[in-house]
Coordinates of C-alpha atoms and ligand atoms in Angstrom, one line a residue:
M1 CA 3.2 -14.4 31.1
R2 CA 1.0 -15.0 28.2
K3 CA 3.8 -14.6 25.7
L4 CA 6.0 -17.0 27.6
H5 CA 3.1 -19.5 27.5
L6 CA 2.8 -19.0 23.7
A7 CA 6.5 -19.4 23.2
A8 CA 6.5 -22.6 25.2
L9 CA 3.7 -24.0 23.0
A10 CA 5.6 -23.2 19.9
L11 CA 8.7 -25.0 21.3
A12 CA 6.5 -28.0 22.2
G13 CA 5.7 -28.4 18.5
C14 CA 2.2 -26.9 18.7
A15 CA 3.0 -24.3 16.1
A16 CA -0.3 -24.9 14.3
S17 CA -2.3 -23.5 17.3
A18 CA 0.3 -20.9 18.6
P19 CA 0.3 -17.7 16.9
V20 CA 3.7 -16.7 15.3
L21 CA 5.1 -13.6 16.9
A22 CA 7.0 -10.9 15.1
Q23 CA 9.0 -7.8 16.3
T24 CA 7.8 -4.4 15.2
G25 CA 10.3 -1.7 14.3
N26 CA 9.7 -0.3 17.9
G27 CA 10.6 -3.6 19.5
W28 CA 7.0 -4.4 20.2
T29 CA 5.9 -7.9 19.6
V30 CA 3.0 -8.3 17.4
A31 CA 0.9 -11.4 17.1
A32 CA 0.1 -13.0 13.7
T33 CA -3.6 -12.7 14.3
P34 CA -5.8 -9.4 14.4
A35 CA -6.7 -7.8 17.6
A36 CA -10.4 -8.5 18.4
G37 CA -13.0 -5.8 18.4
A38 CA -14.7 -3.3 16.1
A39 CA -12.4 -2.0 13.4
R40 CA -10.4 1.0 14.4
A41 CA -7.4 2.5 12.5
I42 CA -5.3 4.1 15.2
G43 CA -2.8 6.9 14.8
W44 CA -0.9 8.1 11.6
Y45 CA -0.3 6.2 8.5
A46 CA 3.4 6.0 9.4
N47 CA 3.0 5.5 13.2
G48 CA 0.0 3.5 14.5
C49 CA -1.8 0.2 14.5
I50 CA -5.1 -1.4 13.7
R51 CA -7.7 -3.3 15.7
G52 CA -10.3 -5.5 14.1
A53 CA -8.4 -6.0 10.9
T54 CA -9.7 -8.3 8.2
A55 CA -7.8 -10.4 5.7
L56 CA -8.0 -10.0 2.0
A57 CA -8.6 -13.5 0.5
L58 CA -5.4 -14.7 -1.2
E59 CA -7.2 -14.7 -4.5
G60 CA -10.5 -13.5 -6.0
P61 CA -12.1 -12.1 -9.1
G62 CA -9.4 -9.7 -10.5
W63 CA -6.8 -10.0 -7.7
R64 CA -4.1 -12.3 -6.4
V65 CA -2.1 -11.6 -3.2
L66 CA 1.7 -11.8 -3.4
R67 CA 4.0 -13.4 -0.9
P68 CA 1.2 -14.7 1.4
Q69 CA 3.9 -16.1 3.7
R70 CA 4.7 -12.6 4.9
N71 CA 1.2 -12.3 6.4
R72 CA 0.8 -8.7 5.2
Y73 CA -2.7 -9.1 3.7
W74 CA -4.6 -7.4 6.6
G75 CA -6.4 -4.1 6.6
H76 CA -9.3 -2.0 7.8
P77 CA -12.5 -3.6 6.4
E78 CA -13.0 -0.5 4.3
L79 CA -9.7 -1.1 2.6
I80 CA -10.3 -4.7 2.1
A81 CA -13.7 -4.0 0.6
T82 CA -12.2 -1.3 -1.7
L83 CA -9.5 -3.8 -2.9
R84 CA -12.1 -6.3 -3.8
V85 CA -14.1 -3.7 -5.8
L86 CA -10.8 -2.5 -7.4
G87 CA -10.0 -6.1 -8.6
Q88 CA -13.4 -6.7 -10.0
R89 CA -13.4 -3.5 -12.0
V90 CA -9.9 -4.0 -13.3
R91 CA -10.9 -7.4 -14.5
A92 CA -13.8 -6.0 -16.2
A93 CA -11.8 -3.3 -17.9
T94 CA -8.6 -5.4 -18.8
G95 CA -9.6 -9.1 -18.5
K96 CA -6.7 -9.4 -16.2
A97 CA -5.9 -9.6 -12.4
M98 CA -4.0 -7.3 -10.4
L99 CA -1.1 -8.3 -8.0
V100 CA -1.6 -7.1 -4.3
A101 CA 1.7 -6.9 -2.5
D102 CA 2.0 -5.7 1.1
I103 CA -1.1 -4.3 2.8
A104 CA -0.6 -4.4 6.6
Q105 CA 0.4 -6.9 9.5
P106 CA -2.6 -8.3 11.4
R107 CA -2.2 -5.4 14.1
G108 CA -0.4 -3.0 11.9
G109 CA 2.6 -1.3 13.2
P110 CA 6.1 -0.9 11.5
A111 CA 6.7 -3.4 8.7
S112 CA 10.1 -3.7 7.2
G113 CA 10.5 -1.9 3.8
H114 CA 7.8 0.6 4.5
A115 CA 7.5 3.9 6.5
S116 CA 3.7 3.7 6.3
H117 CA 1.3 0.7 6.0
Q118 CA 0.8 0.8 9.7
I119 CA -2.9 1.4 10.3
G120 CA -4.5 -0.9 7.6
L121 CA -5.3 1.8 5.1
D122 CA -2.3 1.5 2.8
A123 CA -1.9 -1.1 0.0
D124 CA 0.7 -1.7 -2.7
I125 CA -0.5 -3.0 -6.1
R126 CA 2.0 -3.7 -8.9
F127 CA 1.7 -2.3 -12.2
Q128 CA 2.1 -5.6 -13.8
L129 CA -1.2 -7.3 -14.5
V130 CA -1.5 -11.1 -14.9
P131 CA -4.1 -13.5 -16.6
D132 CA -7.1 -14.0 -14.3
G133 CA -6.2 -17.8 -13.8
P134 CA -3.8 -19.8 -11.6
L135 CA -0.9 -17.7 -10.5
D136 CA 2.5 -19.0 -11.1
P137 CA 3.8 -20.0 -7.6
A138 CA 7.3 -18.5 -8.5
L139 CA 5.8 -15.1 -9.3
R140 CA 3.6 -15.3 -6.2
D141 CA 6.4 -16.1 -3.8
E142 CA 9.6 -14.6 -5.3
G143 CA 8.6 -12.6 -8.4
T144 CA 10.5 -9.5 -8.8
E145 CA 8.8 -6.2 -9.1
L146 CA 9.1 -4.9 -12.7
S147 CA 9.7 -1.2 -13.0
V148 CA 7.8 0.7 -15.6
V149 CA 10.3 3.4 -15.5
A150 CA 13.5 3.0 -17.6
D151 CA 16.7 4.5 -16.2
G152 CA 14.8 6.5 -13.7
K153 CA 13.8 8.9 -16.4
E154 CA 11.2 7.6 -19.0
I155 CA 8.3 5.3 -19.1
D156 CA 9.3 1.8 -20.3
R157 CA 6.9 1.3 -23.3
A158 CA 7.3 -2.4 -23.0
R159 CA 5.7 -2.5 -19.7
W160 CA 3.2 0.3 -19.9
S161 CA 0.0 0.4 -21.8
A162 CA -3.7 1.6 -21.5
E163 CA -4.0 -1.3 -18.9
Q164 CA -1.8 0.6 -16.4
V165 CA -3.7 3.7 -17.0
A166 CA -6.9 1.9 -16.4
L167 CA -5.7 0.5 -13.1
L168 CA -4.7 4.0 -11.8
R169 CA -7.8 5.7 -13.0
I170 CA -10.2 3.0 -11.5
A171 CA -8.4 3.2 -8.2
A172 CA -8.3 7.0 -8.1
E173 CA -12.0 7.3 -8.9
L174 CA -13.0 5.0 -5.9
P175 CA -14.4 7.4 -3.4
R176 CA -12.6 6.1 -0.3
V177 CA -9.3 6.4 -1.9
D178 CA -7.5 9.5 -0.6
R179 CA -4.4 9.4 -2.8
I180 CA -2.1 7.1 -4.8
F181 CA 1.6 7.5 -4.7
V182 CA 3.5 6.9 -8.0
N183 CA 6.9 7.8 -9.4
P184 CA 7.1 11.3 -10.8
V185 CA 7.8 9.9 -14.2
I186 CA 4.5 8.0 -14.1
K187 CA 2.6 11.1 -12.9
R188 CA 4.2 13.1 -15.8
E189 CA 3.0 10.4 -18.3
L190 CA -0.6 10.7 -17.0
C191 CA -0.5 14.4 -17.1
Q192 CA 0.7 14.3 -20.8
T193 CA -1.7 11.7 -22.0
A194 CA -5.0 11.6 -19.9
Q195 CA -8.0 12.3 -22.0
G196 CA -11.5 13.6 -21.0
D197 CA -12.4 14.2 -17.4
R198 CA -8.9 14.8 -15.6
R199 CA -10.1 15.3 -12.1
W200 CA -8.8 11.8 -11.0
L201 CA -5.3 12.9 -11.7
A202 CA -5.5 15.1 -8.5
K203 CA -5.3 11.9 -6.4
V204 CA -2.1 10.5 -8.1
V205 CA 0.7 12.0 -6.2
P206 CA 4.4 11.9 -7.1
W207 CA 6.7 10.2 -4.6
Y208 CA 10.1 8.6 -4.5
G209 CA 10.4 5.0 -5.8
H210 CA 7.0 3.6 -6.7
D211 CA 8.0 2.6 -10.2
G212 CA 6.9 -0.9 -10.1
H213 CA 3.8 -0.5 -7.9
M214 CA 1.2 2.0 -6.9
H215 CA 0.6 2.7 -3.3
V216 CA -3.1 3.2 -2.6
R217 CA -4.1 5.0 0.6
L218 CA -7.6 5.3 2.0
K219 CA -9.0 8.2 3.9
C220 CA -9.5 7.8 7.5
P221 CA -12.7 5.8 8.0
A222 CA -15.7 7.2 9.9
D223 CA -15.4 4.6 12.6
S224 CA -11.9 5.6 13.5
P225 CA -11.7 8.9 15.4
D226 CA -8.1 8.4 16.4
C227 CA -7.0 8.0 12.8
R228 CA -5.1 11.2 11.8
P229 CA -6.0 12.3 8.3
Q230 CA -3.5 13.6 5.6
D231 CA -3.7 17.2 4.6
P232 CA -6.1 17.8 1.8
L233 CA -4.8 17.6 -1.8
S234 CA -4.5 20.8 -3.9
A235 CA -7.6 21.5 -5.9
D236 CA -5.9 21.3 -9.4
D237 CA -4.7 18.1 -11.2
G238 CA -1.1 18.5 -9.8
C239 CA 0.3 18.6 -13.3
G240 CA 1.9 22.0 -12.9
T241 CA 4.6 23.4 -10.7
A242 CA 4.1 20.8 -8.0
L243 CA 5.1 18.1 -10.6
A244 CA 7.9 20.2 -12.2
W245 CA 9.7 20.4 -8.8
W246 CA 10.4 16.7 -8.9
F247 CA 12.3 17.1 -12.2
T248 CA 14.3 20.1 -11.1
S249 CA 15.1 19.6 -7.5
E250 CA 18.4 18.2 -6.2
P251 CA 16.7 16.3 -3.3
F252 CA 14.8 14.1 -5.8
R253 CA 17.7 13.4 -8.1
N254 CA 20.1 12.5 -5.2
H255 CA 17.6 11.0 -2.8
V256 CA 18.8 8.4 -0.6
A257 CA 16.3 6.9 1.9
R258 CA 17.8 7.2 5.5
P259 CA 16.2 5.0 8.2
A260 CA 14.9 7.4 10.8
K261 CA 14.5 6.3 14.4
P262 CA 11.1 5.0 14.9
P263 CA 8.7 7.3 16.7
E264 CA 7.1 6.3 19.9
P265 CA 3.8 4.5 19.0
P266 CA 0.4 5.7 20.3
A267 CA -0.5 4.3 23.8
Q268 CA -3.5 2.5 22.4
C269 CA -1.1 0.5 20.1
R270 CA 1.2 -0.5 22.8
A271 CA -1.8 -1.9 24.7
L272 CA -3.0 -3.7 21.6
W273 CA 0.3 -5.1 20.7
S274 CA 0.8 -6.5 24.2
Q275 CA -2.6 -8.3 24.4
Ligands
LIG301 ZN1 3.3 1.2 -0.1

């Protein structure tokens, strides 16, 4: 009944006051505003939702949000706070700003182009850094992601410098960060070049794609008992046989992402999406 009412408002030209509604991969309709209440990340990173999400400001010291029209700059308050700190530290280290791509929809859930990003604890940050001034609108709205991996095999030295290493290291050393997904070629580069204390490397995990951005994932927050944590990482820096597998296995070299049937979301999410 309420949905019909909202639809009628939109048709009547009251779009400014009526939330835009979007369809999740499960066919559930999700409002363009967060669900009210205390923050809770609910379910699994790749099958869940979030209550009480907050928005990352579209720009701030050391960060700029990309494609704001997609309305995917929402997350658990711990993630938003972490991104703000990350931006400030990246600016202090490089004098530049980072580009934040998708975080999550206001109530989480499946978002096109991603398997995860569903519970407000995942964020994509491009490797390309920009001057900490006005952001070119064309880059903000349509700018292509630049891969730092040439031919899928080697680091592209024209797009890789100490700045990208600083971005990864600063993010990995933030205590709430659980892991960071990057292309195996990037992980190999870090393994071969990182100096000094190498413990941060353990959090940098090889995964398919991720050659133009890093995917930062937070641990389940203490306020979210229904958030399912990831398995713990191995105790070493991940530069040994676990990394070598990516360069020898057929599945990696011939990987084709196949869309899987979306799993049934947790009951709490269905209730939250239908509010
Ligand atoms: Zn991602």
